[in-house]
mmCIF file of C-alpha atoms in Angstrom:
data_model
loop_
_atom_site.group_PDB
_atom_site.id
_atom_site.type_symbol
_atom_site.label_atom_id
_atom_site.label_comp_id
_atom_site.label_asym_id
_atom_site.label_seq_id
_atom_site.Cartn_x
_atom_site.Cartn_y
_atom_site.Cartn_z
ATOM 1 C CA VAL A 732 41.108 22.430 -30.699
ATOM 2 C CA TYR A 733 41.482 22.200 -26.729
ATOM 3 C CA LEU A 734 43.802 24.639 -24.905
ATOM 4 C CA GLY A 735 44.681 24.144 -21.185
ATOM 5 C CA VAL A 736 47.225 24.655 -18.535
ATOM 6 C CA GLY A 737 48.805 22.310 -15.899
ATOM 7 C CA PRO A 738 49.056 18.708 -15.504
ATOM 8 C CA GLU A 739 46.784 15.729 -15.976
ATOM 9 C CA GLN A 740 43.444 17.239 -14.908
ATOM 10 C CA ASN A 741 43.167 18.375 -18.578
ATOM 11 C CA PHE A 742 43.070 14.727 -19.599
ATOM 12 C CA THR A 743 39.567 14.253 -18.125
ATOM 13 C CA TYR A 744 38.028 17.267 -20.094
ATOM 14 C CA ILE A 745 40.044 16.167 -23.158
ATOM 15 C CA ALA A 746 38.561 12.675 -22.833
ATOM 16 C CA ALA A 747 34.984 14.161 -22.752
ATOM 17 C CA LEU A 748 35.452 16.742 -25.510
ATOM 18 C CA ARG A 749 37.536 14.729 -27.789
ATOM 19 C CA PRO A 750 39.212 17.422 -29.667
ATOM 20 C CA LYS A 751 41.227 17.052 -32.856
ATOM 21 C CA MET A 752 44.370 18.508 -31.407
ATOM 22 C CA VAL A 753 45.524 19.929 -28.030
ATOM 23 C CA PHE A 754 47.936 22.662 -26.746
ATOM 24 C CA ILE A 755 48.908 22.841 -22.997
ATOM 25 C CA VAL A 756 50.386 26.240 -22.303
ATOM 26 C CA ASP A 757 52.159 26.582 -18.940
ATOM 27 C CA VAL A 758 54.866 28.996 -17.717
ATOM 28 C CA ARG A 759 56.569 26.265 -15.967
ATOM 29 C CA ARG A 760 59.105 24.024 -18.060
ATOM 30 C CA GLY A 761 58.511 21.343 -15.416
ATOM 31 C CA ASN A 762 54.883 20.963 -16.763
ATOM 32 C CA LEU A 763 56.265 20.211 -20.205
ATOM 33 C CA GLN A 764 58.531 17.600 -18.816
ATOM 34 C CA LEU A 765 55.482 15.844 -16.902
ATOM 35 C CA HIS A 766 53.468 15.979 -20.219
ATOM 36 C CA LEU A 767 56.608 14.280 -22.113
ATOM 37 C CA MET A 768 56.554 11.636 -19.389
ATOM 38 C CA TYR A 769 52.842 11.111 -19.915
ATOM 39 C CA LYS A 770 53.423 11.091 -23.807
ATOM 40 C CA ALA A 771 55.820 8.132 -23.447
ATOM 41 C CA LEU A 772 53.645 6.238 -21.088
ATOM 42 C CA PHE A 773 50.494 6.530 -23.218
ATOM 43 C CA GLU A 774 52.251 5.222 -26.206
ATOM 44 C CA LEU A 775 53.990 2.405 -24.561
ATOM 45 C CA SER A 776 50.866 1.118 -22.593
ATOM 46 C CA SER A 777 48.392 -1.145 -24.214
ATOM 47 C CA ASP A 778 45.478 -0.541 -21.779
ATOM 48 C CA ARG A 779 44.664 1.335 -18.600
ATOM 49 C CA ALA A 780 46.074 -1.109 -16.318
ATOM 50 C CA ASP A 781 49.411 -1.237 -18.178
ATOM 51 C CA PHE A 782 49.471 2.569 -17.979
ATOM 52 C CA ILE A 783 48.689 2.802 -14.218
ATOM 53 C CA PHE A 784 51.272 0.166 -13.276
ATOM 54 C CA ARG A 785 53.881 1.803 -15.521
ATOM 55 C CA LEU A 786 53.065 5.199 -14.326
ATOM 56 C CA PHE A 787 53.738 4.141 -10.627
ATOM 57 C CA ALA A 788 56.503 1.785 -11.538
ATOM 58 C CA ARG A 789 55.163 -1.624 -10.163
ATOM 59 C CA LYS A 790 54.642 -5.067 -11.971
ATOM 60 C CA ARG A 791 51.269 -5.650 -13.388
ATOM 61 C CA PRO A 792 49.384 -8.717 -11.831
ATOM 62 C CA GLU A 793 47.188 -11.122 -13.453
ATOM 63 C CA GLY A 794 43.431 -10.591 -13.575
ATOM 64 C CA LEU A 795 43.086 -6.959 -14.692
ATOM 65 C CA GLY A 796 41.381 -6.222 -18.116
ATOM 66 C CA ALA A 797 39.368 -3.853 -20.111
ATOM 67 C CA LYS A 798 36.327 -4.323 -17.883
ATOM 68 C CA SER A 799 38.278 -3.526 -14.654
ATOM 69 C CA THR A 800 37.116 -0.425 -12.887
ATOM 70 C CA ALA A 801 39.619 2.275 -11.983
ATOM 71 C CA ASP A 802 39.097 1.476 -8.371
ATOM 72 C CA GLU A 803 39.935 -2.125 -8.937
ATOM 73 C CA ILE A 804 42.945 -1.249 -10.868
ATOM 74 C CA PHE A 805 44.222 1.192 -8.212
ATOM 75 C CA THR A 806 43.411 -1.175 -5.324
ATOM 76 C CA ALA A 807 45.527 -3.691 -7.077
ATOM 77 C CA LEU A 808 48.237 -1.271 -7.295
ATOM 78 C CA PHE A 809 47.944 -0.364 -3.714
ATOM 79 C CA ASN A 810 48.359 -4.029 -2.969
ATOM 80 C CA ALA A 811 51.653 -4.300 -5.175
ATOM 81 C CA TYR A 812 52.947 -1.435 -3.135
ATOM 82 C CA LYS A 813 52.565 -3.352 0.055
ATOM 83 C CA ALA A 814 54.012 -6.505 -1.360
ATOM 84 C CA THR A 815 56.923 -5.293 -3.569
ATOM 85 C CA PRO A 816 60.321 -5.337 -1.809
ATOM 86 C CA GLU A 817 62.264 -1.992 -1.991
ATOM 87 C CA LYS A 818 65.087 -3.407 -4.224
ATOM 88 C CA GLU A 819 62.721 -4.792 -6.833
ATOM 89 C CA ALA A 820 60.738 -1.537 -6.789
ATOM 90 C CA ASP A 821 63.973 0.493 -7.315
ATOM 91 C CA ASP A 822 65.041 -1.711 -10.204
ATOM 92 C CA LEU A 823 61.757 -1.403 -11.740
ATOM 93 C CA LEU A 824 61.661 2.215 -11.399
ATOM 94 C CA LYS A 825 65.137 2.524 -13.027
ATOM 95 C CA GLN A 826 64.021 0.117 -15.724
ATOM 96 C CA ASN A 827 61.017 1.916 -16.656
ATOM 97 C CA LEU A 828 62.616 5.413 -16.752
ATOM 98 C CA LYS A 829 65.226 4.325 -19.191
ATOM 99 C CA GLY A 830 62.393 2.946 -21.279
ATOM 100 C CA LEU A 831 60.418 6.283 -21.179
ATOM 101 C CA GLN A 832 63.532 8.285 -21.900
ATOM 102 C CA ASP A 833 64.647 5.879 -24.717
ATOM 103 C CA HIS A 834 61.236 6.067 -26.278
ATOM 104 C CA LEU A 835 61.210 9.870 -26.311
ATOM 105 C CA THR A 836 64.826 10.385 -27.677
ATOM 106 C CA ARG A 837 65.286 7.261 -29.820
ATOM 107 C CA THR A 838 61.928 6.380 -31.112
ATOM 108 C CA ARG A 839 60.330 9.844 -31.162
ATOM 109 C CA HIS A 840 63.709 11.626 -31.778
ATOM 110 C CA LEU A 841 62.918 14.478 -29.522
ATOM 111 C CA PRO A 842 65.940 16.540 -28.964
ATOM 112 C CA LEU A 843 65.566 16.718 -25.213
ATOM 113 C CA SER A 844 68.180 18.436 -23.098
ATOM 114 C CA ALA A 845 69.962 16.978 -20.056
ATOM 115 C CA GLU A 846 67.811 19.298 -18.130
ATOM 116 C CA ASP A 847 64.595 17.838 -19.636
ATOM 117 C CA LEU A 848 65.605 14.376 -19.138
ATOM 118 C CA LYS A 849 66.525 15.148 -15.435
ATOM 119 C CA GLY A 850 63.193 16.711 -15.131
ATOM 120 C CA ILE A 851 61.394 13.629 -16.430
ATOM 121 C CA GLU A 852 63.263 11.572 -14.040
ATOM 122 C CA TYR A 853 62.274 13.979 -11.168
ATOM 123 C CA VAL A 854 58.569 13.647 -11.992
ATOM 124 C CA TYR A 855 58.449 9.943 -12.539
ATOM 125 C CA THR A 856 60.349 9.316 -9.279
ATOM 126 C CA GLN A 857 57.605 11.105 -7.350
ATOM 127 C CA PHE A 858 55.031 8.775 -8.656
ATOM 128 C CA ALA A 859 57.154 5.720 -8.018
ATOM 129 C CA TRP A 860 57.751 6.952 -4.360
ATOM 130 C CA PHE A 861 54.527 8.213 -3.195
ATOM 131 C CA GLY A 862 52.269 5.750 -5.172
ATOM 132 C CA PRO A 863 48.575 6.232 -5.706
ATOM 133 C CA GLY A 864 48.367 8.337 -2.377
ATOM 134 C CA LEU A 865 50.273 11.008 -4.338
ATOM 135 C CA SER A 866 48.779 14.400 -3.646
ATOM 136 C CA TYR A 867 49.190 18.120 -4.189
ATOM 137 C CA TRP A 868 51.158 18.352 -0.863
ATOM 138 C CA SER A 869 53.215 15.094 -1.373
ATOM 139 C CA THR A 870 56.507 16.881 -2.495
ATOM 140 C CA SER A 871 55.970 20.046 -0.203
ATOM 141 C CA GLY A 872 58.364 18.603 2.412
ATOM 142 C CA GLY A 873 56.072 19.364 5.172
ATOM 143 C CA PRO A 874 53.122 17.400 6.830
ATOM 144 C CA ARG A 875 50.487 16.302 4.336
ATOM 145 C CA ARG A 876 47.248 18.452 4.573
ATOM 146 C CA GLY A 877 43.939 17.107 4.368
ATOM 147 C CA ASP A 878 42.217 19.335 1.808
ATOM 148 C CA ALA A 879 43.975 17.724 -1.221
ATOM 149 C CA PRO A 880 42.726 14.526 -2.883
ATOM 150 C CA THR A 881 45.048 11.775 -3.741
ATOM 151 C CA TYR A 882 45.622 10.605 -7.337
ATOM 152 C CA TRP A 883 43.751 7.526 -6.620
ATOM 153 C CA ASP A 884 40.748 9.656 -5.141
ATOM 154 C CA LEU A 885 40.644 11.779 -8.520
ATOM 155 C CA MET A 886 40.617 8.751 -10.927
ATOM 156 C CA VAL A 887 37.686 7.203 -9.102
ATOM 157 C CA ALA A 888 35.762 10.203 -8.134
ATOM 158 C CA GLU A 889 32.099 10.535 -9.377
ATOM 159 C CA ASP A 890 30.472 13.504 -10.935
ATOM 160 C CA GLY A 891 27.698 13.787 -8.300
ATOM 161 C CA LYS A 892 25.156 11.675 -10.415
ATOM 162 C CA GLY A 893 27.050 8.275 -9.955
ATOM 163 C CA GLN A 894 29.305 8.539 -13.085
ATOM 164 C CA ASN A 895 33.106 8.360 -13.153
ATOM 165 C CA ARG A 896 34.318 10.667 -15.865
ATOM 166 C CA SER A 897 38.158 10.471 -15.233
ATOM 167 C CA PHE A 898 40.462 9.784 -18.250
ATOM 168 C CA LEU A 899 40.977 6.439 -16.474
ATOM 169 C CA ALA A 900 37.375 5.524 -15.947
ATOM 170 C CA SER A 901 37.186 3.465 -19.119
ATOM 171 C CA GLU A 902 39.151 2.114 -21.870
ATOM 172 C CA GLU A 903 37.389 4.432 -24.297
ATOM 173 C CA HIS A 904 38.435 7.418 -22.235
ATOM 174 C CA PHE A 905 42.049 6.227 -22.179
ATOM 175 C CA LEU A 906 42.249 5.507 -25.961
ATOM 176 C CA VAL A 907 41.165 9.167 -26.625
ATOM 177 C CA MET A 908 44.421 10.235 -24.906
ATOM 178 C CA LYS A 909 46.508 7.383 -26.406
ATOM 179 C CA GLU A 910 45.504 8.222 -29.896
ATOM 180 C CA LEU A 911 46.377 11.970 -29.553
ATOM 181 C CA HIS A 912 49.771 11.065 -28.254
ATOM 182 C CA GLN A 913 50.535 8.575 -30.969
ATOM 183 C CA LYS A 914 49.623 11.218 -33.594
ATOM 184 C CA ASN A 915 51.657 13.913 -31.896
ATOM 185 C CA LEU A 916 48.508 15.928 -31.489
ATOM 186 C CA LEU A 917 48.966 16.898 -27.816
ATOM 187 C CA VAL A 918 51.629 19.751 -27.729
ATOM 188 C CA PRO A 919 53.033 21.134 -24.481
ATOM 189 C CA VAL A 920 54.244 24.718 -24.711
ATOM 190 C CA VAL A 921 56.125 26.661 -22.144
ATOM 191 C CA GLY A 922 54.792 30.134 -22.351
ATOM 192 C CA ASN A 923 53.128 32.795 -20.336
ATOM 193 C CA PHE A 924 49.373 33.633 -20.842
ATOM 194 C CA SER A 925 50.053 37.419 -20.759
ATOM 195 C CA GLY A 926 53.153 37.242 -22.800
ATOM 196 C CA PRO A 927 53.684 38.310 -26.404
ATOM 197 C CA LYS A 928 54.340 35.022 -28.090
ATOM 198 C CA ALA A 929 52.891 31.720 -26.767
ATOM 199 C CA LEU A 930 49.038 32.131 -27.193
ATOM 200 C CA ARG A 931 49.294 34.251 -30.302
ATOM 201 C CA SER A 932 51.821 31.738 -31.872
ATOM 202 C CA VAL A 933 49.260 28.920 -31.214
ATOM 203 C CA GLY A 934 46.440 31.276 -32.716
ATOM 204 C CA ARG A 935 48.319 31.818 -35.910
ATOM 205 C CA TYR A 936 49.048 28.058 -36.269
ATOM 206 C CA LEU A 937 45.413 27.379 -35.954
ATOM 207 C CA LYS A 938 44.138 29.996 -38.253
ATOM 208 C CA ASP A 939 46.550 28.764 -40.803
ATOM 209 C CA ARG A 940 44.671 25.500 -40.676
ATOM 210 C CA ASP A 941 41.113 26.751 -40.317
ATOM 211 C CA ALA A 942 40.922 25.396 -36.785
ATOM 212 C CA MET A 943 38.694 26.548 -34.031
ATOM 213 C CA VAL A 944 39.425 26.709 -30.200
ATOM 214 C CA SER A 945 36.453 24.696 -28.594
ATOM 215 C CA ALA A 946 37.541 24.992 -25.166
ATOM 216 C CA PHE A 947 40.227 26.577 -22.994
ATOM 217 C CA TYR A 948 40.935 25.223 -19.431
ATOM 218 C CA LEU A 949 42.315 28.027 -17.101
ATOM 219 C CA SER A 950 42.659 26.384 -13.754
ATOM 220 C CA ASN A 951 43.140 29.326 -11.284
ATOM 221 C CA VAL A 952 45.653 31.100 -13.418
ATOM 222 C CA GLU A 953 43.588 34.198 -13.600
ATOM 223 C CA GLN A 954 44.151 34.997 -9.794
ATOM 224 C CA TYR A 955 47.758 35.368 -10.618
ATOM 225 C CA LEU A 956 47.126 37.652 -13.617
ATOM 226 C CA ASP A 957 44.814 39.719 -11.434
ATOM 227 C CA ARG A 958 47.624 40.141 -8.935
ATOM 228 C CA GLU A 959 49.629 41.820 -11.582
ATOM 229 C CA GLY A 960 46.913 43.600 -13.395
ATOM 230 C CA LEU A 961 47.444 41.328 -16.556
ATOM 231 C CA ARG A 962 43.960 39.909 -17.234
ATOM 232 C CA PRO A 963 43.175 42.486 -19.915
ATOM 233 C CA VAL A 964 46.592 41.654 -21.660
ATOM 234 C CA PHE A 965 45.717 37.879 -21.448
ATOM 235 C CA LEU A 966 42.120 38.447 -22.833
ATOM 236 C CA CYS A 967 43.541 40.363 -25.793
ATOM 237 C CA ASN A 968 45.896 37.300 -26.515
ATOM 238 C CA VAL A 969 42.737 35.206 -26.401
ATOM 239 C CA ALA A 970 41.104 37.482 -28.698
ATOM 240 C CA ALA A 971 43.707 36.657 -31.244
ATOM 241 C CA LEU A 972 42.782 32.956 -31.172
ATOM 242 C CA PRO A 973 40.113 31.523 -33.548
ATOM 243 C CA LEU A 974 36.832 31.266 -31.775
ATOM 244 C CA ASP A 975 33.244 30.859 -32.520
ATOM 245 C CA GLU A 976 30.112 31.322 -30.333
ATOM 246 C CA ALA A 977 30.604 28.189 -28.661
ATOM 247 C CA SER A 978 34.083 28.629 -27.507
ATOM 248 C CA THR A 979 34.196 28.200 -23.818
ATOM 249 C CA PHE A 980 36.606 28.927 -20.856
ATOM 250 C CA ILE A 981 36.759 26.338 -17.924
ATOM 251 C CA ARG A 982 37.758 27.540 -14.792
ATOM 252 C CA SER A 983 38.634 26.156 -11.255
ATOM 253 C CA VAL A 984 37.248 28.037 -8.423
ATOM 254 C CA ARG A 985 36.816 27.636 -4.730
ATOM 255 C CA ASN A 986 33.768 26.202 -3.186
ATOM 256 C CA ASN A 987 33.636 26.082 0.514
ATOM 257 C CA THR A 988 30.543 24.158 0.737
ATOM 258 C CA PHE A 989 32.539 21.234 2.143
ATOM 259 C CA GLY A 990 34.443 23.398 4.706
ATOM 260 C CA PRO A 991 37.046 26.242 4.793
ATOM 261 C CA GLY A 992 39.662 25.811 1.941
ATOM 262 C CA ILE A 993 38.102 22.516 0.726
ATOM 263 C CA GLY A 994 36.399 21.987 -2.566
ATOM 264 C CA LEU A 995 37.119 23.225 -6.076
ATOM 265 C CA GLU A 996 34.435 23.360 -8.904
ATOM 266 C CA SER A 997 34.494 24.061 -12.571
ATOM 267 C CA VAL A 998 32.885 27.031 -13.939
ATOM 268 C CA VAL A 999 32.461 27.780 -17.536
ATOM 269 C CA GLY A 1000 32.188 30.967 -19.459
ATOM 270 C CA SER A 1001 31.810 32.353 -22.996
ATOM 271 C CA MET A 1002 35.211 33.198 -24.581
ATOM 272 C CA PRO A 1003 33.897 35.487 -27.405
ATOM 273 C CA GLU A 1004 31.711 37.301 -24.828
ATOM 274 C CA GLU A 1005 34.674 37.861 -22.462
ATOM 275 C CA VAL A 1006 37.054 39.311 -25.142
ATOM 276 C CA LYS A 1007 34.492 41.703 -26.581
ATOM 277 C CA GLY A 1008 36.286 45.092 -27.236
ATOM 278 C CA CYS A 1009 39.559 43.779 -27.156
ATOM 279 C CA ALA A 1010 41.614 44.414 -30.276
ATOM 280 C CA PRO A 1011 44.488 41.956 -30.740
ATOM 281 C CA ARG A 1012 47.871 43.454 -30.761
ATOM 282 C CA PRO A 1013 49.585 43.132 -34.193
ATOM 283 C CA PRO A 1014 52.246 40.054 -34.510
#
């Protein structure tokens, strides 16, 4: 089982690790709404090109197929942005949004609140407005900074050895995500890493099913836990999860090799080693 936090950066790790089930735990409800949007998109899309053009609310052109590279698909998307009249783009956004919300509420019968539907609308609209140039700073309201890659950049990036490992690099990677969603095996959870409920509830669910946590993606959440002195509480919550000697933390940390404030790299650590000596609190 894979655990993680945050939005779609998890998908690339998931496509590589191929877990049997996924839990994404995040204190922000907006993150759950984003993952629900993605759930509908993965289930409704036949392939990567279909997924990408649905995600950014543009009409898919002819000529894209299973062998198309991610860069070829995003280049076609960029061209579609330049060529699509504003009225047509707005109509397609509304049509696609209704399709996503209907799929979640009518096909999947998820009891979504008006707040959740509004949150999904907000997230989907940002993708449609900003297009493949969407970045961390796009919705900040200020000028775009140069130290954040675009969505396009991330989906076509290589690993330093000439290989693209993103979840949109190949149909094979894409289908890992699609199958998890079709089987309802990617579960977004609203919860606090250092709280008394979320992680320990996941742990009880997994133990009841003889499951094991293979990887836990933390992003940079620990820096916020450290500010409040809550890392020990978090590690005790982790100790309550079913682990083995191979269970691995994945962290995102600063690497200033490319200049001040630029560059993040993934660093791994042993989960059982880091939680040694922590006795889990009783349920």
